[in-house]
């Protein structure tokens, strides 16, 4: 987190790349609990360690777009992050570095949260209930990621698990995982405040939004409508749509009224390619920027996660969100006063002519010292427009078209588009299309297509009954003694 996430927590927690075990990422006995959790400061350091494991947000951003019809993998070649190219082509299997990273990162975060709960009774102090509520909310986020990607997974709460226990840790049915997520989030909502003094900490609103999303993904539309409607109607945090969509994703407009659940990044500390999850900066930004670019406005990068023409053409005429979300590079160059002086390179991993204009390197937003890895641009996990559209969907699916149109049209009015007057299935489809245009490039598309049953129609190579879930990394199955069955079709 921007406010304190630069603290070193290696002594307490190690790193997520240092161990072959998924369920016990941090080295055993690195920090004896008898010598820790003895002060309020220890608990504060520990919760920062939990927050830190949200930093690899680039994984969700890339996979959520590249697995869908929104983007291709790009990069230097098809061997550059091969796992992303396999995901793009729906040829991914049990050997995939990016999918293994998803598993490892989220279980690392869970282990860190559970370490807090193991020791929650060691001391008492004012504010401990807030720290534990934060830990429950963030643990829910990690479990939500795991169940969304992989379905049934081992559910471990309130304790870490030893490497020796892994072969006996069965995969828990996803319904039980969702039940735990809901329980944790309800308990956190009851404790967390609407606003916080330290930017980046979990709030009541962020936790309600995550619970609403959890309910929506399970098809619990009436419950989701009730909860999200309460969030919208109560709104003691003062959430609102930021009126200038074209500048919403600039660093200068971070932590504004639209930000509900945001992962904070800093550009003030370096990192290296050997541990992308160790960075304080947003790795997605440099990777998604223009390869070997020299020219105004933008910085050079690695041309990952390139939007498709299908996405570019999906916008209505006059929708300002298209150019705010997608950089049409040749059109941009042609509009400059010195187009002949602007150059860039095309990577061998694919080229569409488009770049993600929300998470891209800009010359006046560079981090230090390696601006490929130190972008200060925050990642918005859930913003207010997403809340309104999730509510619109939940209301429509539970029979309240009038309220659904109200929430949908708030999003359209922000960008001066005419209101939608549809009803029934036409309204539902309009809401889903609005999600694509509003949230383009933010990592939601694949999961939206899967949960709404549209993936086979929209994604080339998608096999129903298989690709709704990603495969469990084979190395983790091996580490579990072969007791975890692979997901169907892999």
GROMACS .gro file of N, CA, C and O in nm, residues 357-403:
model
  188
  357UNK      N    1  -0.514   0.190  -2.294
  357UNK     CA    2  -0.491   0.331  -2.264
  357UNK      C    3  -0.523   0.367  -2.120
  357UNK      O    4  -0.503   0.481  -2.078
  358UNK      N    5  -0.574   0.269  -2.043
  358UNK     CA    6  -0.600   0.294  -1.901
  358UNK      C    7  -0.476   0.266  -1.818
  358UNK      O    8  -0.443   0.342  -1.728
  359UNK      N    9  -0.411   0.156  -1.847
  359UNK     CA   10  -0.292   0.115  -1.773
  359UNK      C   11  -0.174   0.115  -1.870
  359UNK      O   12  -0.134   0.011  -1.923
  360UNK      N   13  -0.121   0.233  -1.895
  360UNK     CA   14  -0.012   0.252  -1.991
  360UNK      C   15   0.084   0.357  -1.936
  360UNK      O   16   0.045   0.444  -1.858
  361UNK      N   17   0.209   0.347  -1.977
  361UNK     CA   18   0.312   0.438  -1.927
  361UNK      C   19   0.301   0.575  -1.997
  361UNK      O   20   0.304   0.583  -2.120
  362UNK      N   21   0.291   0.678  -1.917
  362UNK     CA   22   0.291   0.815  -1.968
  362UNK      C   23   0.415   0.888  -1.917
  362UNK      O   24   0.459   0.866  -1.805
  363UNK      N   25   0.468   0.975  -2.001
  363UNK     CA   26   0.596   1.038  -1.970
  363UNK      C   27   0.593   1.120  -1.842
  363UNK      O   28   0.696   1.135  -1.776
  364UNK      N   29   0.477   1.174  -1.806
  364UNK     CA   30   0.470   1.255  -1.685
  364UNK      C   31   0.427   1.174  -1.563
  364UNK      O   32   0.394   1.231  -1.459
  365UNK      N   33   0.428   1.038  -1.575
  365UNK     CA   34   0.389   0.952  -1.463
  365UNK      C   35   0.492   0.842  -1.437
  365UNK      O   36   0.460   0.738  -1.381
  366UNK      N   37   0.614   0.865  -1.477
  366UNK     CA   38   0.716   0.761  -1.465
  366UNK      C   39   0.761   0.744  -1.321
  366UNK      O   40   0.778   0.840  -1.248
  367UNK      N   41   0.782   0.618  -1.281
  367UNK     CA   42   0.837   0.589  -1.151
  367UNK      C   43   0.989   0.580  -1.158
  367UNK      O   44   1.049   0.595  -1.264
  368UNK      N   45   1.050   0.557  -1.043
  368UNK     CA   46   1.196   0.549  -1.034
  368UNK      C   47   1.233   0.418  -0.968
  368UNK      O   48   1.159   0.365  -0.886
  369UNK      N   49   1.352   0.362  -0.994
  369UNK     CA   50   1.444   0.405  -1.100
  369UNK      C   51   1.419   0.334  -1.233
  369UNK      O   52   1.459   0.382  -1.339
  370UNK      N   53   1.358   0.216  -1.233
  370UNK     CA   54   1.329   0.143  -1.357
  370UNK      C   55   1.181   0.163  -1.388
  370UNK      O   56   1.095   0.097  -1.330
  371UNK      N   57   1.150   0.254  -1.479
  371UNK     CA   58   1.010   0.289  -1.499
  371UNK      C   59   0.930   0.180  -1.568
  371UNK      O   60   0.809   0.194  -1.586
  372UNK      N   61   0.994   0.070  -1.609
  372UNK     CA   62   0.917  -0.045  -1.655
  372UNK      C   63   0.845  -0.114  -1.540
  372UNK      O   64   0.742  -0.178  -1.559
  373UNK      N   65   0.900  -0.104  -1.421
  373UNK     CA   66   0.851  -0.182  -1.307
  373UNK      C   67   0.799  -0.098  -1.192
  373UNK      O   68   0.755  -0.154  -1.091
  374UNK      N   69   0.803   0.033  -1.205
  374UNK     CA   70   0.771   0.117  -1.091
  374UNK      C   71   0.660   0.218  -1.119
  374UNK      O   72   0.661   0.328  -1.065
  375UNK      N   73   0.562   0.178  -1.199
  375UNK     CA   74   0.451   0.270  -1.222
  375UNK      C   75   0.372   0.292  -1.094
  375UNK      O   76   0.338   0.198  -1.023
  376UNK      N   77   0.340   0.418  -1.062
  376UNK     CA   78   0.260   0.446  -0.944
  376UNK      C   79   0.110   0.436  -0.969
  376UNK      O   80   0.030   0.470  -0.881
  377UNK      N   81   0.069   0.391  -1.087
  377UNK     CA   82  -0.072   0.388  -1.123
  377UNK      C   83  -0.145   0.277  -1.047
  377UNK      O   84  -0.113   0.160  -1.061
  378UNK      N   85  -0.242   0.315  -0.967
  378UNK     CA   86  -0.317   0.217  -0.889
  378UNK      C   87  -0.400   0.125  -0.977
  378UNK      O   88  -0.437   0.161  -1.090
  379UNK      N   89  -0.433   0.007  -0.922
  379UNK     CA   90  -0.526  -0.084  -0.991
  379UNK      C   91  -0.659  -0.081  -0.920
  379UNK      O   92  -0.668  -0.109  -0.800
  380UNK      N   93  -0.763  -0.047  -0.993
  380UNK     CA   94  -0.898  -0.039  -0.937
  380UNK      C   95  -0.965  -0.176  -0.948
  380UNK      O   96  -1.008  -0.217  -1.055
  381UNK      N   97  -0.973  -0.246  -0.837
  381UNK     CA   98  -1.037  -0.377  -0.834
  381UNK      C   99  -1.186  -0.363  -0.857
  381UNK      O  100  -1.246  -0.435  -0.938
  382UNK      N  101  -1.248  -0.271  -0.786
  382UNK     CA  102  -1.391  -0.240  -0.804
  382UNK      C  103  -1.406  -0.089  -0.796
  382UNK      O  104  -1.366  -0.027  -0.697
  383UNK      N  105  -1.463  -0.030  -0.898
  383UNK     CA  106  -1.493   0.114  -0.890
  383UNK      C  107  -1.644   0.133  -0.894
  383UNK      O  108  -1.721   0.040  -0.917
  384UNK      N  109  -1.688   0.255  -0.871
  384UNK     CA  110  -1.830   0.282  -0.852
  384UNK      C  111  -1.912   0.245  -0.976
  384UNK      O  112  -2.024   0.194  -0.963
  385UNK      N  113  -1.858   0.267  -1.094
  385UNK     CA  114  -1.931   0.228  -1.215
  385UNK      C  115  -1.957   0.078  -1.217
  385UNK      O  116  -2.063   0.032  -1.261
  386UNK      N  117  -1.860   0.001  -1.171
  386UNK     CA  118  -1.877  -0.145  -1.162
  386UNK      C  119  -1.988  -0.179  -1.063
  386UNK      O  120  -2.071  -0.266  -1.088
  387UNK      N  121  -1.990  -0.111  -0.950
  387UNK     CA  122  -2.096  -0.133  -0.851
  387UNK      C  123  -2.233  -0.107  -0.913
  387UNK      O  124  -2.328  -0.187  -0.899
  388UNK      N  125  -2.246   0.005  -0.985
  388UNK     CA  126  -2.375   0.039  -1.047
  388UNK      C  127  -2.416  -0.065  -1.151
  388UNK      O  128  -2.534  -0.103  -1.158
  389UNK      N  129  -2.321  -0.113  -1.229
  389UNK     CA  130  -2.353  -0.213  -1.331
  389UNK      C  131  -2.381  -0.350  -1.271
  389UNK      O  132  -2.466  -0.425  -1.321
  390UNK      N  133  -2.309  -0.386  -1.165
  390UNK     CA  134  -2.342  -0.511  -1.096
  390UNK      C  135  -2.482  -0.501  -1.037
  390UNK      O  136  -2.561  -0.598  -1.044
  391UNK      N  137  -2.515  -0.387  -0.979
  391UNK     CA  138  -2.649  -0.368  -0.925
  391UNK      C  139  -2.754  -0.375  -1.035
  391UNK      O  140  -2.861  -0.437  -1.017
  392UNK      N  141  -2.727  -0.311  -1.149
  392UNK     CA  142  -2.821  -0.315  -1.261
  392UNK      C  143  -2.849  -0.459  -1.304
  392UNK      O  144  -2.964  -0.499  -1.325
  393UNK      N  145  -2.742  -0.538  -1.314
  393UNK     CA  146  -2.758  -0.678  -1.352
  393UNK      C  147  -2.838  -0.755  -1.247
  393UNK      O  148  -2.928  -0.834  -1.280
  394UNK      N  149  -2.804  -0.735  -1.120
  394UNK     CA  150  -2.873  -0.807  -1.014
  394UNK      C  151  -3.020  -0.770  -1.007
  394UNK      O  152  -3.108  -0.856  -0.990
  395UNK      N  153  -3.051  -0.642  -1.022
  395UNK     CA  154  -3.191  -0.600  -1.021
  395UNK      C  155  -3.266  -0.657  -1.141
  395UNK      O  156  -3.379  -0.705  -1.127
  396UNK      N  157  -3.204  -0.653  -1.259
  396UNK     CA  158  -3.273  -0.706  -1.376
  396UNK      C  159  -3.299  -0.855  -1.364
  396UNK      O  160  -3.409  -0.903  -1.392
  397UNK      N  161  -3.201  -0.930  -1.318
  397UNK     CA  162  -3.215  -1.074  -1.306
  397UNK      C  163  -3.315  -1.113  -1.196
  397UNK      O  164  -3.369  -1.225  -1.199
  398UNK      N  165  -3.339  -1.024  -1.102
  398UNK     CA  166  -3.434  -1.054  -0.995
  398UNK      C  167  -3.569  -0.986  -1.018
  398UNK      O  168  -3.653  -0.980  -0.927
  399UNK      N  169  -3.591  -0.934  -1.141
  399UNK     CA  170  -3.724  -0.889  -1.179
  399UNK      C  171  -3.754  -0.742  -1.165
  399UNK      O  172  -3.870  -0.701  -1.180
  400UNK      N  173  -3.654  -0.659  -1.139
  400UNK     CA  174  -3.678  -0.516  -1.121
  400UNK      C  175  -3.611  -0.439  -1.234
  400UNK      O  176  -3.504  -0.380  -1.217
  401UNK      N  177  -3.673  -0.441  -1.350
  401UNK     CA  178  -3.615  -0.374  -1.467
  401UNK      C  179  -3.604  -0.222  -1.447
  401UNK      O  180  -3.508  -0.160  -1.496
  402UNK      N  181  -3.700  -0.163  -1.377
  402UNK     CA  182  -3.697  -0.018  -1.358
  402UNK      C  183  -3.572   0.024  -1.283
  402UNK      O  184  -3.501   0.118  -1.324
  403UNK      N  185  -3.543  -0.043  -1.172
  403UNK     CA  186  -3.423  -0.007  -1.096
  403UNK      C  187  -3.297  -0.041  -1.177
  403UNK      O  188  -3.197   0.032  -1.170
   0.00000   0.00000   0.00000
